């Protein structure tokens, strides 16, 4: 398995050039496109499919900040998202629960503008967390980075859920 | 993914959804989260003078299996002592709900929520 960062010629760090990720992903995608392998041998076809599949996975992982952070940690031998570890700071969970309740109220009231406000608040919090994470990775504070990565997964999930609800209400 | 009938039943008709007063000295509150999926779960128990759980409520924001796991344990908790509550294992929950391997972590979340609620109660009561 190739290193995901190396695959897209990106430095192995939390802050990445998103434009370069897009460009290099598309280049690999088009180079491994089945149309280019019509006359190739079966082995070459298979290799192209494997390249395309692993590029997809690598792209999805690096594009999402929480997954990118978890992947960086995994390269250091750290499992940030072990299923058996459910302990999170109480104030963090309390905040998550309050947001969830506010989202539920807004959804029941079909109040899209309230959902937009919540989404904005949570997105800003998520950005703060990402700035902090970036520093923690630079300083090699991997314990703090692990805690931050775990938080970021919740932040990304709650944002995805709000977007789904807004889409549902607007359709 | 196909859910078992028991998961669907709890998901569609969740038991004991709600909130107890977290400042009540006879109420223990447990909050846990699953970083694997971003689910959050709050479980509360209220005990009487004899140390028996007389009420249990939950709020879970997550997938059907996480909701079903917490709904099921609120039913199990009522009438039990806190030591009996503490002894509930995630494997009991997973077995009752026929959870597939990829959803076992939902039952882990419910077990950890019970333990967190019991620990909160014991801390409050100075035991």
PDB file of C-alpha atoms in Angstrom:
ATOM      1  CA  UNK A   1       0.000   0.000   0.000  1.00  0.00           C
ATOM      2  CA  UNK A   2       1.371   3.371  -1.074  1.00  0.00           C
ATOM      3  CA  UNK A   3       1.580   6.183   1.397  1.00  0.00           C
ATOM      4  CA  UNK A   4      -1.470   8.366   0.609  1.00  0.00           C
ATOM      5  CA  UNK A   5       0.541  11.587   0.799  1.00  0.00           C
ATOM      6  CA  UNK A   6       3.299  10.241  -1.458  1.00  0.00           C
ATOM      7  CA  UNK A   7       0.679   9.056  -3.950  1.00  0.00           C
ATOM      8  CA  UNK A   8      -0.379  12.688  -4.536  1.00  0.00           C
ATOM      9  CA  UNK A   9       3.154  14.103  -4.104  1.00  0.00           C
ATOM     10  CA  UNK A  10       2.090  15.950  -0.966  1.00  0.00           C
ATOM     11  CA  UNK A  11       4.236  16.453   2.129  1.00  0.00           C
ATOM     12  CA  UNK A  12       3.241  14.153   5.015  1.00  0.00           C
ATOM     13  CA  UNK A  13       1.592  16.769   7.240  1.00  0.00           C
ATOM     14  CA  UNK A  14      -1.834  17.914   8.420  1.00  0.00           C
ATOM     15  CA  UNK A  15      -1.975  21.114   6.353  1.00  0.00           C
ATOM     16  CA  UNK A  16      -2.162  20.183   2.698  1.00  0.00           C
ATOM     17  CA  UNK A  17      -2.617  22.022  -0.570  1.00  0.00           C
ATOM     18  CA  UNK A  18      -6.210  21.055  -1.459  1.00  0.00           C
ATOM     19  CA  UNK A  19      -5.858  22.303  -5.055  1.00  0.00           C
ATOM     20  CA  UNK A  20      -2.826  20.088  -5.581  1.00  0.00           C
ATOM     21  CA  UNK A  21      -4.698  17.132  -4.050  1.00  0.00           C
ATOM     22  CA  UNK A  22      -7.548  17.674  -6.564  1.00  0.00           C
ATOM     23  CA  UNK A  23      -5.207  18.097  -9.553  1.00  0.00           C
ATOM     24  CA  UNK A  24      -3.040  15.080  -8.787  1.00  0.00           C
ATOM     25  CA  UNK A  25      -6.053  12.913  -7.981  1.00  0.00           C
ATOM     26  CA  UNK A  26      -7.645  13.758 -11.345  1.00  0.00           C
ATOM     27  CA  UNK A  27      -4.352  13.035 -13.127  1.00  0.00           C
ATOM     28  CA  UNK A  28      -4.151   9.548 -11.562  1.00  0.00           C
ATOM     29  CA  UNK A  29      -7.842   8.964 -12.284  1.00  0.00           C
ATOM     30  CA  UNK A  30      -7.485   9.786 -15.965  1.00  0.00           C
ATOM     31  CA  UNK A  31      -4.195   7.873 -16.335  1.00  0.00           C
ATOM     32  CA  UNK A  32      -5.819   4.741 -14.878  1.00  0.00           C
ATOM     33  CA  UNK A  33      -9.139   5.138 -16.747  1.00  0.00           C
ATOM     34  CA  UNK A  34     -10.338   1.815 -18.298  1.00  0.00           C
ATOM     35  CA  UNK A  35     -10.630   3.474 -21.755  1.00  0.00           C
ATOM     36  CA  UNK A  36      -6.858   3.712 -21.848  1.00  0.00           C
ATOM     37  CA  UNK A  37      -6.499  -0.022 -21.263  1.00  0.00           C
ATOM     38  CA  UNK A  38      -8.795  -1.443 -23.951  1.00  0.00           C
ATOM     39  CA  UNK A  39      -5.942  -3.193 -25.742  1.00  0.00           C
ATOM     40  CA  UNK A  40      -3.819  -3.826 -22.656  1.00  0.00           C
ATOM     41  CA  UNK A  41      -3.147  -7.241 -21.107  1.00  0.00           C
ATOM     42  CA  UNK A  42      -5.352  -8.523 -18.275  1.00  0.00           C
ATOM     43  CA  UNK A  43      -2.548  -7.917 -15.807  1.00  0.00           C
ATOM     44  CA  UNK A  44      -2.232  -4.299 -16.910  1.00  0.00           C
ATOM     45  CA  UNK A  45      -6.013  -3.816 -16.720  1.00  0.00           C
ATOM     46  CA  UNK A  46      -6.065  -5.231 -13.202  1.00  0.00           C
ATOM     47  CA  UNK A  47      -3.166  -3.003 -12.133  1.00  0.00           C
ATOM     48  CA  UNK A  48      -4.988   0.062 -13.508  1.00  0.00           C
ATOM     49  CA  UNK A  49      -8.152  -0.838 -11.584  1.00  0.00           C
ATOM     50  CA  UNK A  50      -6.143  -1.313  -8.403  1.00  0.00           C
ATOM     51  CA  UNK A  51      -4.433   2.052  -8.891  1.00  0.00           C
ATOM     52  CA  UNK A  52      -7.790   3.778  -9.413  1.00  0.00           C
ATOM     53  CA  UNK A  53      -9.298   2.094  -6.341  1.00  0.00           C
ATOM     54  CA  UNK A  54      -6.460   2.972  -3.997  1.00  0.00           C
ATOM     55  CA  UNK A  55      -6.344   6.547  -5.371  1.00  0.00           C
ATOM     56  CA  UNK A  56     -10.050   6.890  -4.567  1.00  0.00           C
ATOM     57  CA  UNK A  57      -9.550   5.721  -1.010  1.00  0.00           C
ATOM     58  CA  UNK A  58      -6.489   7.927  -0.556  1.00  0.00           C
ATOM     59  CA  UNK A  59      -8.326  10.958  -1.950  1.00  0.00           C
ATOM     60  CA  UNK A  60     -11.358  10.475   0.317  1.00  0.00           C
ATOM     61  CA  UNK A  61      -9.082  10.074   3.335  1.00  0.00           C
ATOM     62  CA  UNK A  62      -6.935  13.146   2.697  1.00  0.00           C
ATOM     63  CA  UNK A  63      -9.819  15.386   1.668  1.00  0.00           C
ATOM     64  CA  UNK A  64     -11.624  14.953   5.006  1.00  0.00           C
ATOM     65  CA  UNK A  65      -9.668  16.697   7.801  1.00  0.00           C
ATOM     66  CA  UNK A  66     -10.717  14.205  10.488  1.00  0.00           C
ATOM     67  CA  UNK A  67      -9.802  11.183   8.373  1.00  0.00           C
ATOM     68  CA  UNK A  68      -6.555  12.865   7.283  1.00  0.00           C
ATOM     69  CA  UNK A  69      -5.594  13.430  10.913  1.00  0.00           C
ATOM     70  CA  UNK A  70      -6.495   9.846  11.844  1.00  0.00           C
ATOM     71  CA  UNK A  71      -4.412   8.595   8.900  1.00  0.00           C
ATOM     72  CA  UNK A  72      -1.400  10.727   9.926  1.00  0.00           C
ATOM     73  CA  UNK A  73      -1.651   9.234  13.414  1.00  0.00           C
ATOM     74  CA  UNK A  74      -1.957   5.715  12.003  1.00  0.00           C
ATOM     75  CA  UNK A  75       1.368   6.280  10.184  1.00  0.00           C
ATOM     76  CA  UNK A  76       2.832   6.835  13.664  1.00  0.00           C
ATOM     77  CA  UNK A  77       1.240   3.621  14.926  1.00  0.00           C
ATOM     78  CA  UNK A  78      -1.579   5.393  16.787  1.00  0.00           C
ATOM     79  CA  UNK A  79      -5.199   4.227  16.483  1.00  0.00           C
ATOM     80  CA  UNK A  80      -7.254   7.360  17.114  1.00  0.00           C
ATOM     81  CA  UNK A  81     -10.663   5.839  16.540  1.00  0.00           C
ATOM     82  CA  UNK A  82     -10.575   2.513  18.376  1.00  0.00           C
ATOM     83  CA  UNK A  83     -14.140   1.259  18.740  1.00  0.00           C
ATOM     84  CA  UNK A  84     -13.631   0.212  22.324  1.00  0.00           C
ATOM     85  CA  UNK A  85     -12.595   3.666  23.522  1.00  0.00           C
ATOM     86  CA  UNK A  86     -15.739   5.702  24.231  1.00  0.00           C
ATOM     87  CA  UNK A  87     -14.393   8.132  26.825  1.00  0.00           C
ATOM     88  CA  UNK A  88     -14.512  11.751  25.711  1.00  0.00           C
ATOM     89  CA  UNK A  89     -14.221  14.917  27.820  1.00  0.00           C
ATOM     90  CA  UNK A  90     -17.550  15.552  29.600  1.00  0.00           C
ATOM     91  CA  UNK A  91     -17.791  19.206  28.520  1.00  0.00           C
ATOM     92  CA  UNK A  92     -17.180  18.213  24.915  1.00  0.00           C
ATOM     93  CA  UNK A  93     -19.953  15.591  25.003  1.00  0.00           C
ATOM     94  CA  UNK A  94     -22.248  18.046  26.790  1.00  0.00           C
ATOM     95  CA  UNK A  95     -21.717  20.535  23.947  1.00  0.00           C
ATOM     96  CA  UNK A  96     -22.363  17.841  21.351  1.00  0.00           C
ATOM     97  CA  UNK A  97     -25.576  16.871  23.136  1.00  0.00           C
ATOM     98  CA  UNK A  98     -26.745  20.516  23.283  1.00  0.00           C
ATOM     99  CA  UNK A  99     -26.093  20.970  19.575  1.00  0.00           C
ATOM    100  CA  UNK A 100     -27.914  17.730  18.813  1.00  0.00           C
ATOM    101  CA  UNK A 101     -30.940  18.876  20.821  1.00  0.00           C
ATOM    102  CA  UNK A 102     -30.940  22.305  19.121  1.00  0.00           C
ATOM    103  CA  UNK A 103     -30.712  20.602  15.706  1.00  0.00           C
ATOM    104  CA  UNK A 104     -33.603  18.313  16.619  1.00  0.00           C
ATOM    105  CA  UNK A 105     -35.748  21.296  17.699  1.00  0.00           C
ATOM    106  CA  UNK A 106     -34.937  23.202  14.503  1.00  0.00           C
ATOM    107  CA  UNK A 107     -35.688  20.143  12.384  1.00  0.00           C
ATOM    108  CA  UNK A 108     -39.055  19.648  14.073  1.00  0.00           C
ATOM    109  CA  UNK A 109     -39.855  23.350  13.544  1.00  0.00           C
ATOM    110  CA  UNK A 110     -38.644  23.062   9.920  1.00  0.00           C
ATOM    111  CA  UNK A 111     -36.473  26.093  10.698  1.00  0.00           C
ATOM    112  CA  UNK A 112     -33.775  26.043   8.016  1.00  0.00           C
ATOM    113  CA  UNK A 113     -32.288  29.401   9.007  1.00  0.00           C
ATOM    114  CA  UNK A 114     -31.748  28.158  12.588  1.00  0.00           C
ATOM    115  CA  UNK A 115     -30.005  25.110  11.126  1.00  0.00           C
ATOM    116  CA  UNK A 116     -27.803  27.380   8.996  1.00  0.00           C
ATOM    117  CA  UNK A 117     -26.796  29.329  12.096  1.00  0.00           C
ATOM    118  CA  UNK A 118     -25.950  26.098  13.949  1.00  0.00           C
ATOM    119  CA  UNK A 119     -23.976  24.857  10.967  1.00  0.00           C
ATOM    120  CA  UNK A 120     -22.002  28.126  10.887  1.00  0.00           C
ATOM    121  CA  UNK A 121     -21.218  27.917  14.610  1.00  0.00           C
ATOM    122  CA  UNK A 122     -20.102  24.299  14.405  1.00  0.00           C
ATOM    123  CA  UNK A 123     -18.069  24.899  11.249  1.00  0.00           C
ATOM    124  CA  UNK A 124     -16.211  27.737  13.000  1.00  0.00           C
ATOM    125  CA  UNK A 125     -15.528  25.494  16.018  1.00  0.00           C
ATOM    126  CA  UNK A 126     -14.293  22.799  13.681  1.00  0.00           C
ATOM    127  CA  UNK A 127     -11.916  25.254  11.983  1.00  0.00           C
ATOM    128  CA  UNK A 128     -10.515  26.266  15.393  1.00  0.00           C
ATOM    129  CA  UNK A 129      -9.979  22.626  16.218  1.00  0.00           C
ATOM    130  CA  UNK A 130      -8.196  22.106  12.892  1.00  0.00           C
ATOM    131  CA  UNK A 131      -5.846  25.047  13.524  1.00  0.00           C
ATOM    132  CA  UNK A 132      -5.040  23.590  16.914  1.00  0.00           C
ATOM    133  CA  UNK A 133      -4.480  20.155  15.391  1.00  0.00           C
ATOM    134  CA  UNK A 134      -2.155  21.605  12.783  1.00  0.00           C
ATOM    135  CA  UNK A 135       0.025  23.061  15.551  1.00  0.00           C
ATOM    136  CA  UNK A 136      -0.082  19.845  17.573  1.00  0.00           C
ATOM    137  CA  UNK A 137       1.110  17.839  14.573  1.00  0.00           C
ATOM    138  CA  UNK A 138       3.880  20.362  13.876  1.00  0.00           C
ATOM    139  CA  UNK A 139       5.006  20.144  17.517  1.00  0.00           C
ATOM    140  CA  UNK A 140       4.676  16.335  17.469  1.00  0.00           C
ATOM    141  CA  UNK A 141       2.245  16.532  20.428  1.00  0.00           C
ATOM    142  CA  UNK A 142       0.667  13.278  19.369  1.00  0.00           C
ATOM    143  CA  UNK A 143      -1.415  12.647  22.489  1.00  0.00           C
ATOM    144  CA  UNK A 144      -3.098  16.030  22.099  1.00  0.00           C
ATOM    145  CA  UNK A 145      -3.421  15.451  18.360  1.00  0.00           C
ATOM    146  CA  UNK A 146      -5.152  12.116  19.052  1.00  0.00           C
ATOM    147  CA  UNK A 147      -7.687  13.802  21.360  1.00  0.00           C
ATOM    148  CA  UNK A 148      -8.212  16.549  18.776  1.00  0.00           C
ATOM    149  CA  UNK A 149      -8.708  14.045  15.975  1.00  0.00           C
ATOM    150  CA  UNK A 150     -11.349  12.200  17.971  1.00  0.00           C
ATOM    151  CA  UNK A 151     -13.188  15.475  18.571  1.00  0.00           C
ATOM    152  CA  UNK A 152     -12.950  16.422  14.915  1.00  0.00           C
ATOM    153  CA  UNK A 153     -14.731  13.208  13.900  1.00  0.00           C
ATOM    154  CA  UNK A 154     -17.750  14.249  15.989  1.00  0.00           C
ATOM    155  CA  UNK A 155     -17.603  17.775  14.550  1.00  0.00           C
ATOM    156  CA  UNK A 156     -17.568  16.445  10.982  1.00  0.00           C
ATOM    157  CA  UNK A 157     -20.410  14.008  11.712  1.00  0.00           C
ATOM    158  CA  UNK A 158     -22.689  16.647  13.213  1.00  0.00           C
ATOM    159  CA  UNK A 159     -22.062  18.984  10.260  1.00  0.00           C
ATOM    160  CA  UNK A 160     -22.837  16.201   7.767  1.00  0.00           C
ATOM    161  CA  UNK A 161     -26.056  15.441   9.668  1.00  0.00           C
ATOM    162  CA  UNK A 162     -27.151  19.110   9.599  1.00  0.00           C
ATOM    163  CA  UNK A 163     -26.479  19.308   5.855  1.00  0.00           C
ATOM    164  CA  UNK A 164     -28.603  16.180   5.330  1.00  0.00           C
ATOM    165  CA  UNK A 165     -31.464  17.670   7.352  1.00  0.00           C
ATOM    166  CA  UNK A 166     -31.308  20.997   5.475  1.00  0.00           C
ATOM    167  CA  UNK A 167     -31.318  19.151   2.163  1.00  0.00           C
ATOM    168  CA  UNK A 168     -34.298  17.074   3.279  1.00  0.00           C
ATOM    169  CA  UNK A 169     -36.237  20.152   4.433  1.00  0.00           C
ATOM    170  CA  UNK A 170     -35.516  22.065   1.223  1.00  0.00           C
ATOM    171  CA  UNK A 171     -36.440  19.258  -1.152  1.00  0.00           C
TER     172      UNK A 171
ATOM    173  CA  UNK B   1     -27.707  -2.985   5.968  1.00  0.00           C
ATOM    174  CA  UNK B   2     -30.465  -5.175   7.357  1.00  0.00           C
ATOM    175  CA  UNK B   3     -31.439  -4.580  10.969  1.00  0.00           C
ATOM    176  CA  UNK B   4     -32.879  -7.361  13.103  1.00  0.00           C
ATOM    177  CA  UNK B   5     -36.573  -7.146  14.082  1.00  0.00           C
ATOM    178  CA  UNK B   6     -35.620  -6.295  17.661  1.00  0.00           C
ATOM    179  CA  UNK B   7     -33.417  -3.402  16.536  1.00  0.00           C
ATOM    180  CA  UNK B   8     -36.197  -2.113  14.278  1.00  0.00           C
ATOM    181  CA  UNK B   9     -38.728  -2.378  17.105  1.00  0.00           C
ATOM    182  CA  UNK B  10     -36.575  -0.295  19.484  1.00  0.00           C
ATOM    183  CA  UNK B  11     -35.621   2.103  16.696  1.00  0.00           C
ATOM    184  CA  UNK B  12     -39.220   2.754  15.678  1.00  0.00           C
ATOM    185  CA  UNK B  13     -40.641   2.695  19.213  1.00  0.00           C
ATOM    186  CA  UNK B  14     -37.769   3.727  21.468  1.00  0.00           C
ATOM    187  CA  UNK B  15     -38.500   3.207  25.192  1.00  0.00           C
ATOM    188  CA  UNK B  16     -37.711   5.775  27.852  1.00  0.00           C
ATOM    189  CA  UNK B  17     -36.442   8.594  25.677  1.00  0.00           C
ATOM    190  CA  UNK B  18     -35.958  11.720  27.732  1.00  0.00           C
ATOM    191  CA  UNK B  19     -34.065  13.484  30.443  1.00  0.00           C
ATOM    192  CA  UNK B  20     -33.922  13.287  34.229  1.00  0.00           C
ATOM    193  CA  UNK B  21     -32.732  16.182  36.390  1.00  0.00           C
ATOM    194  CA  UNK B  22     -28.964  15.816  36.377  1.00  0.00           C
ATOM    195  CA  UNK B  23     -28.696  17.868  39.583  1.00  0.00           C
ATOM    196  CA  UNK B  24     -30.921  15.452  41.517  1.00  0.00           C
ATOM    197  CA  UNK B  25     -28.652  13.600  44.008  1.00  0.00           C
ATOM    198  CA  UNK B  26     -30.452  10.320  43.259  1.00  0.00           C
ATOM    199  CA  UNK B  27     -29.806  10.613  39.503  1.00  0.00           C
ATOM    200  CA  UNK B  28     -26.638   9.361  37.806  1.00  0.00           C
ATOM    201  CA  UNK B  29     -25.797  10.651  34.327  1.00  0.00           C
ATOM    202  CA  UNK B  30     -23.490   8.907  31.876  1.00  0.00           C
ATOM    203  CA  UNK B  31     -22.403  10.492  28.623  1.00  0.00           C
ATOM    204  CA  UNK B  32     -20.272   8.674  26.090  1.00  0.00           C
ATOM    205  CA  UNK B  33     -19.342   9.058  22.455  1.00  0.00           C
ATOM    206  CA  UNK B  34     -18.129   6.730  19.719  1.00  0.00           C
ATOM    207  CA  UNK B  35     -15.257   8.305  17.805  1.00  0.00           C
ATOM    208  CA  UNK B  36     -15.544   5.541  15.204  1.00  0.00           C
ATOM    209  CA  UNK B  37     -18.853   6.987  14.011  1.00  0.00           C
ATOM    210  CA  UNK B  38     -19.480  10.244  15.916  1.00  0.00           C
ATOM    211  CA  UNK B  39     -22.513   8.905  17.812  1.00  0.00           C
ATOM    212  CA  UNK B  40     -23.304  10.438  21.196  1.00  0.00           C
ATOM    213  CA  UNK B  41     -25.318   8.801  23.988  1.00  0.00           C
ATOM    214  CA  UNK B  42     -26.666  10.078  27.299  1.00  0.00           C
ATOM    215  CA  UNK B  43     -28.023   7.587  29.822  1.00  0.00           C
ATOM    216  CA  UNK B  44     -29.536   8.513  33.188  1.00  0.00           C
ATOM    217  CA  UNK B  45     -30.608   6.343  36.110  1.00  0.00           C
ATOM    218  CA  UNK B  46     -32.622   7.285  39.198  1.00  0.00           C
ATOM    219  CA  UNK B  47     -32.275   5.133  42.299  1.00  0.00           C
ATOM    220  CA  UNK B  48     -34.503   4.858  45.358  1.00  0.00           C
ATOM    221  CA  UNK B  49     -33.384   4.600  49.001  1.00  0.00           C
ATOM    222  CA  UNK B  50     -32.961   0.838  48.679  1.00  0.00           C
ATOM    223  CA  UNK B  51     -30.460   1.321  45.853  1.00  0.00           C
ATOM    224  CA  UNK B  52     -32.859   0.013  43.209  1.00  0.00           C
ATOM    225  CA  UNK B  53     -33.052   1.748  39.849  1.00  0.00           C
ATOM    226  CA  UNK B  54     -36.614   3.007  39.558  1.00  0.00           C
ATOM    227  CA  UNK B  55     -36.281   5.042  36.396  1.00  0.00           C
ATOM    228  CA  UNK B  56     -33.950   5.216  33.401  1.00  0.00           C
ATOM    229  CA  UNK B  57     -33.932   7.604  30.450  1.00  0.00           C
ATOM    230  CA  UNK B  58     -31.750   7.995  27.402  1.00  0.00           C
ATOM    231  CA  UNK B  59     -31.021  10.282  24.504  1.00  0.00           C
ATOM    232  CA  UNK B  60     -28.925   8.911  21.670  1.00  0.00           C
ATOM    233  CA  UNK B  61     -27.933  10.656  18.481  1.00  0.00           C
ATOM    234  CA  UNK B  62     -26.630   8.000  16.162  1.00  0.00           C
ATOM    235  CA  UNK B  63     -27.505   4.983  14.079  1.00  0.00           C
ATOM    236  CA  UNK B  64     -30.396   2.577  14.642  1.00  0.00           C
ATOM    237  CA  UNK B  65     -28.228   0.075  16.499  1.00  0.00           C
ATOM    238  CA  UNK B  66     -27.002   2.722  18.952  1.00  0.00           C
ATOM    239  CA  UNK B  67     -30.571   3.878  19.608  1.00  0.00           C
ATOM    240  CA  UNK B  68     -31.791   0.294  20.024  1.00  0.00           C
ATOM    241  CA  UNK B  69     -28.899  -0.579  22.374  1.00  0.00           C
ATOM    242  CA  UNK B  70     -29.652   2.351  24.664  1.00  0.00           C
ATOM    243  CA  UNK B  71     -33.418   1.839  24.504  1.00  0.00           C
ATOM    244  CA  UNK B  72     -33.005  -1.836  25.437  1.00  0.00           C
ATOM    245  CA  UNK B  73     -30.748  -1.130  28.406  1.00  0.00           C
ATOM    246  CA  UNK B  74     -33.174   1.422  29.890  1.00  0.00           C
ATOM    247  CA  UNK B  75     -35.729  -1.418  29.991  1.00  0.00           C
ATOM    248  CA  UNK B  76     -33.224  -3.792  31.561  1.00  0.00           C
ATOM    249  CA  UNK B  77     -32.056  -1.259  34.149  1.00  0.00           C
ATOM    250  CA  UNK B  78     -35.385  -0.633  35.828  1.00  0.00           C
ATOM    251  CA  UNK B  79     -35.764  -2.740  38.974  1.00  0.00           C
ATOM    252  CA  UNK B  80     -32.093  -3.678  39.143  1.00  0.00           C
ATOM    253  CA  UNK B  81     -29.583  -2.700  41.800  1.00  0.00           C
ATOM    254  CA  UNK B  82     -26.725  -0.508  40.655  1.00  0.00           C
ATOM    255  CA  UNK B  83     -24.319  -3.433  41.070  1.00  0.00           C
ATOM    256  CA  UNK B  84     -26.516  -5.522  38.781  1.00  0.00           C
ATOM    257  CA  UNK B  85     -26.602  -2.610  36.342  1.00  0.00           C
ATOM    258  CA  UNK B  86     -22.831  -2.396  36.413  1.00  0.00           C
ATOM    259  CA  UNK B  87     -22.607  -6.087  35.532  1.00  0.00           C
ATOM    260  CA  UNK B  88     -24.474  -5.695  32.200  1.00  0.00           C
ATOM    261  CA  UNK B  89     -22.110  -6.637  29.388  1.00  0.00           C
ATOM    262  CA  UNK B  90     -22.077  -5.337  25.846  1.00  0.00           C
ATOM    263  CA  UNK B  91     -22.182  -8.960  24.641  1.00  0.00           C
ATOM    264  CA  UNK B  92     -25.588  -9.390  26.385  1.00  0.00           C
ATOM    265  CA  UNK B  93     -26.917  -6.374  24.465  1.00  0.00           C
ATOM    266  CA  UNK B  94     -25.394  -7.455  21.149  1.00  0.00           C
ATOM    267  CA  UNK B  95     -26.831 -10.945  21.560  1.00  0.00           C
ATOM    268  CA  UNK B  96     -30.337  -9.756  22.473  1.00  0.00           C
ATOM    269  CA  UNK B  97     -30.435  -7.403  19.468  1.00  0.00           C
ATOM    270  CA  UNK B  98     -28.586  -9.791  17.109  1.00  0.00           C
ATOM    271  CA  UNK B  99     -26.140  -7.014  16.191  1.00  0.00           C
ATOM    272  CA  UNK B 100     -23.777  -7.755  13.296  1.00  0.00           C
ATOM    273  CA  UNK B 101     -20.018  -7.478  13.988  1.00  0.00           C
ATOM    274  CA  UNK B 102     -19.753  -3.968  12.482  1.00  0.00           C
ATOM    275  CA  UNK B 103     -22.350  -2.725  14.990  1.00  0.00           C
ATOM    276  CA  UNK B 104     -20.880  -4.294  18.134  1.00  0.00           C
ATOM    277  CA  UNK B 105     -19.389  -0.905  19.022  1.00  0.00           C
ATOM    278  CA  UNK B 106     -22.948   0.410  19.529  1.00  0.00           C
ATOM    279  CA  UNK B 107     -23.450  -2.101  22.352  1.00  0.00           C
ATOM    280  CA  UNK B 108     -20.035  -1.143  23.768  1.00  0.00           C
ATOM    281  CA  UNK B 109     -21.276   2.435  23.842  1.00  0.00           C
ATOM    282  CA  UNK B 110     -24.386   1.410  25.816  1.00  0.00           C
ATOM    283  CA  UNK B 111     -22.359  -0.632  28.336  1.00  0.00           C
ATOM    284  CA  UNK B 112     -19.951   2.272  28.827  1.00  0.00           C
ATOM    285  CA  UNK B 113     -22.886   4.676  29.276  1.00  0.00           C
ATOM    286  CA  UNK B 114     -24.269   2.496  32.103  1.00  0.00           C
ATOM    287  CA  UNK B 115     -20.858   2.371  33.789  1.00  0.00           C
ATOM    288  CA  UNK B 116     -20.480   6.151  33.443  1.00  0.00           C
ATOM    289  CA  UNK B 117     -23.962   6.728  34.926  1.00  0.00           C
ATOM    290  CA  UNK B 118     -23.220   4.406  37.883  1.00  0.00           C
ATOM    291  CA  UNK B 119     -19.856   6.103  38.463  1.00  0.00           C
ATOM    292  CA  UNK B 120     -21.531   9.530  38.417  1.00  0.00           C
ATOM    293  CA  UNK B 121     -24.150   8.369  40.920  1.00  0.00           C
ATOM    294  CA  UNK B 122     -21.536   6.843  43.249  1.00  0.00           C
ATOM    295  CA  UNK B 123     -19.448  10.019  43.094  1.00  0.00           C
ATOM    296  CA  UNK B 124     -22.526  12.100  43.964  1.00  0.00           C
ATOM    297  CA  UNK B 125     -23.457   9.865  46.877  1.00  0.00           C
ATOM    298  CA  UNK B 126     -19.894   9.705  48.109  1.00  0.00           C
ATOM    299  CA  UNK B 127     -19.588   5.924  47.822  1.00  0.00           C
TER     300      UNK B 127
END
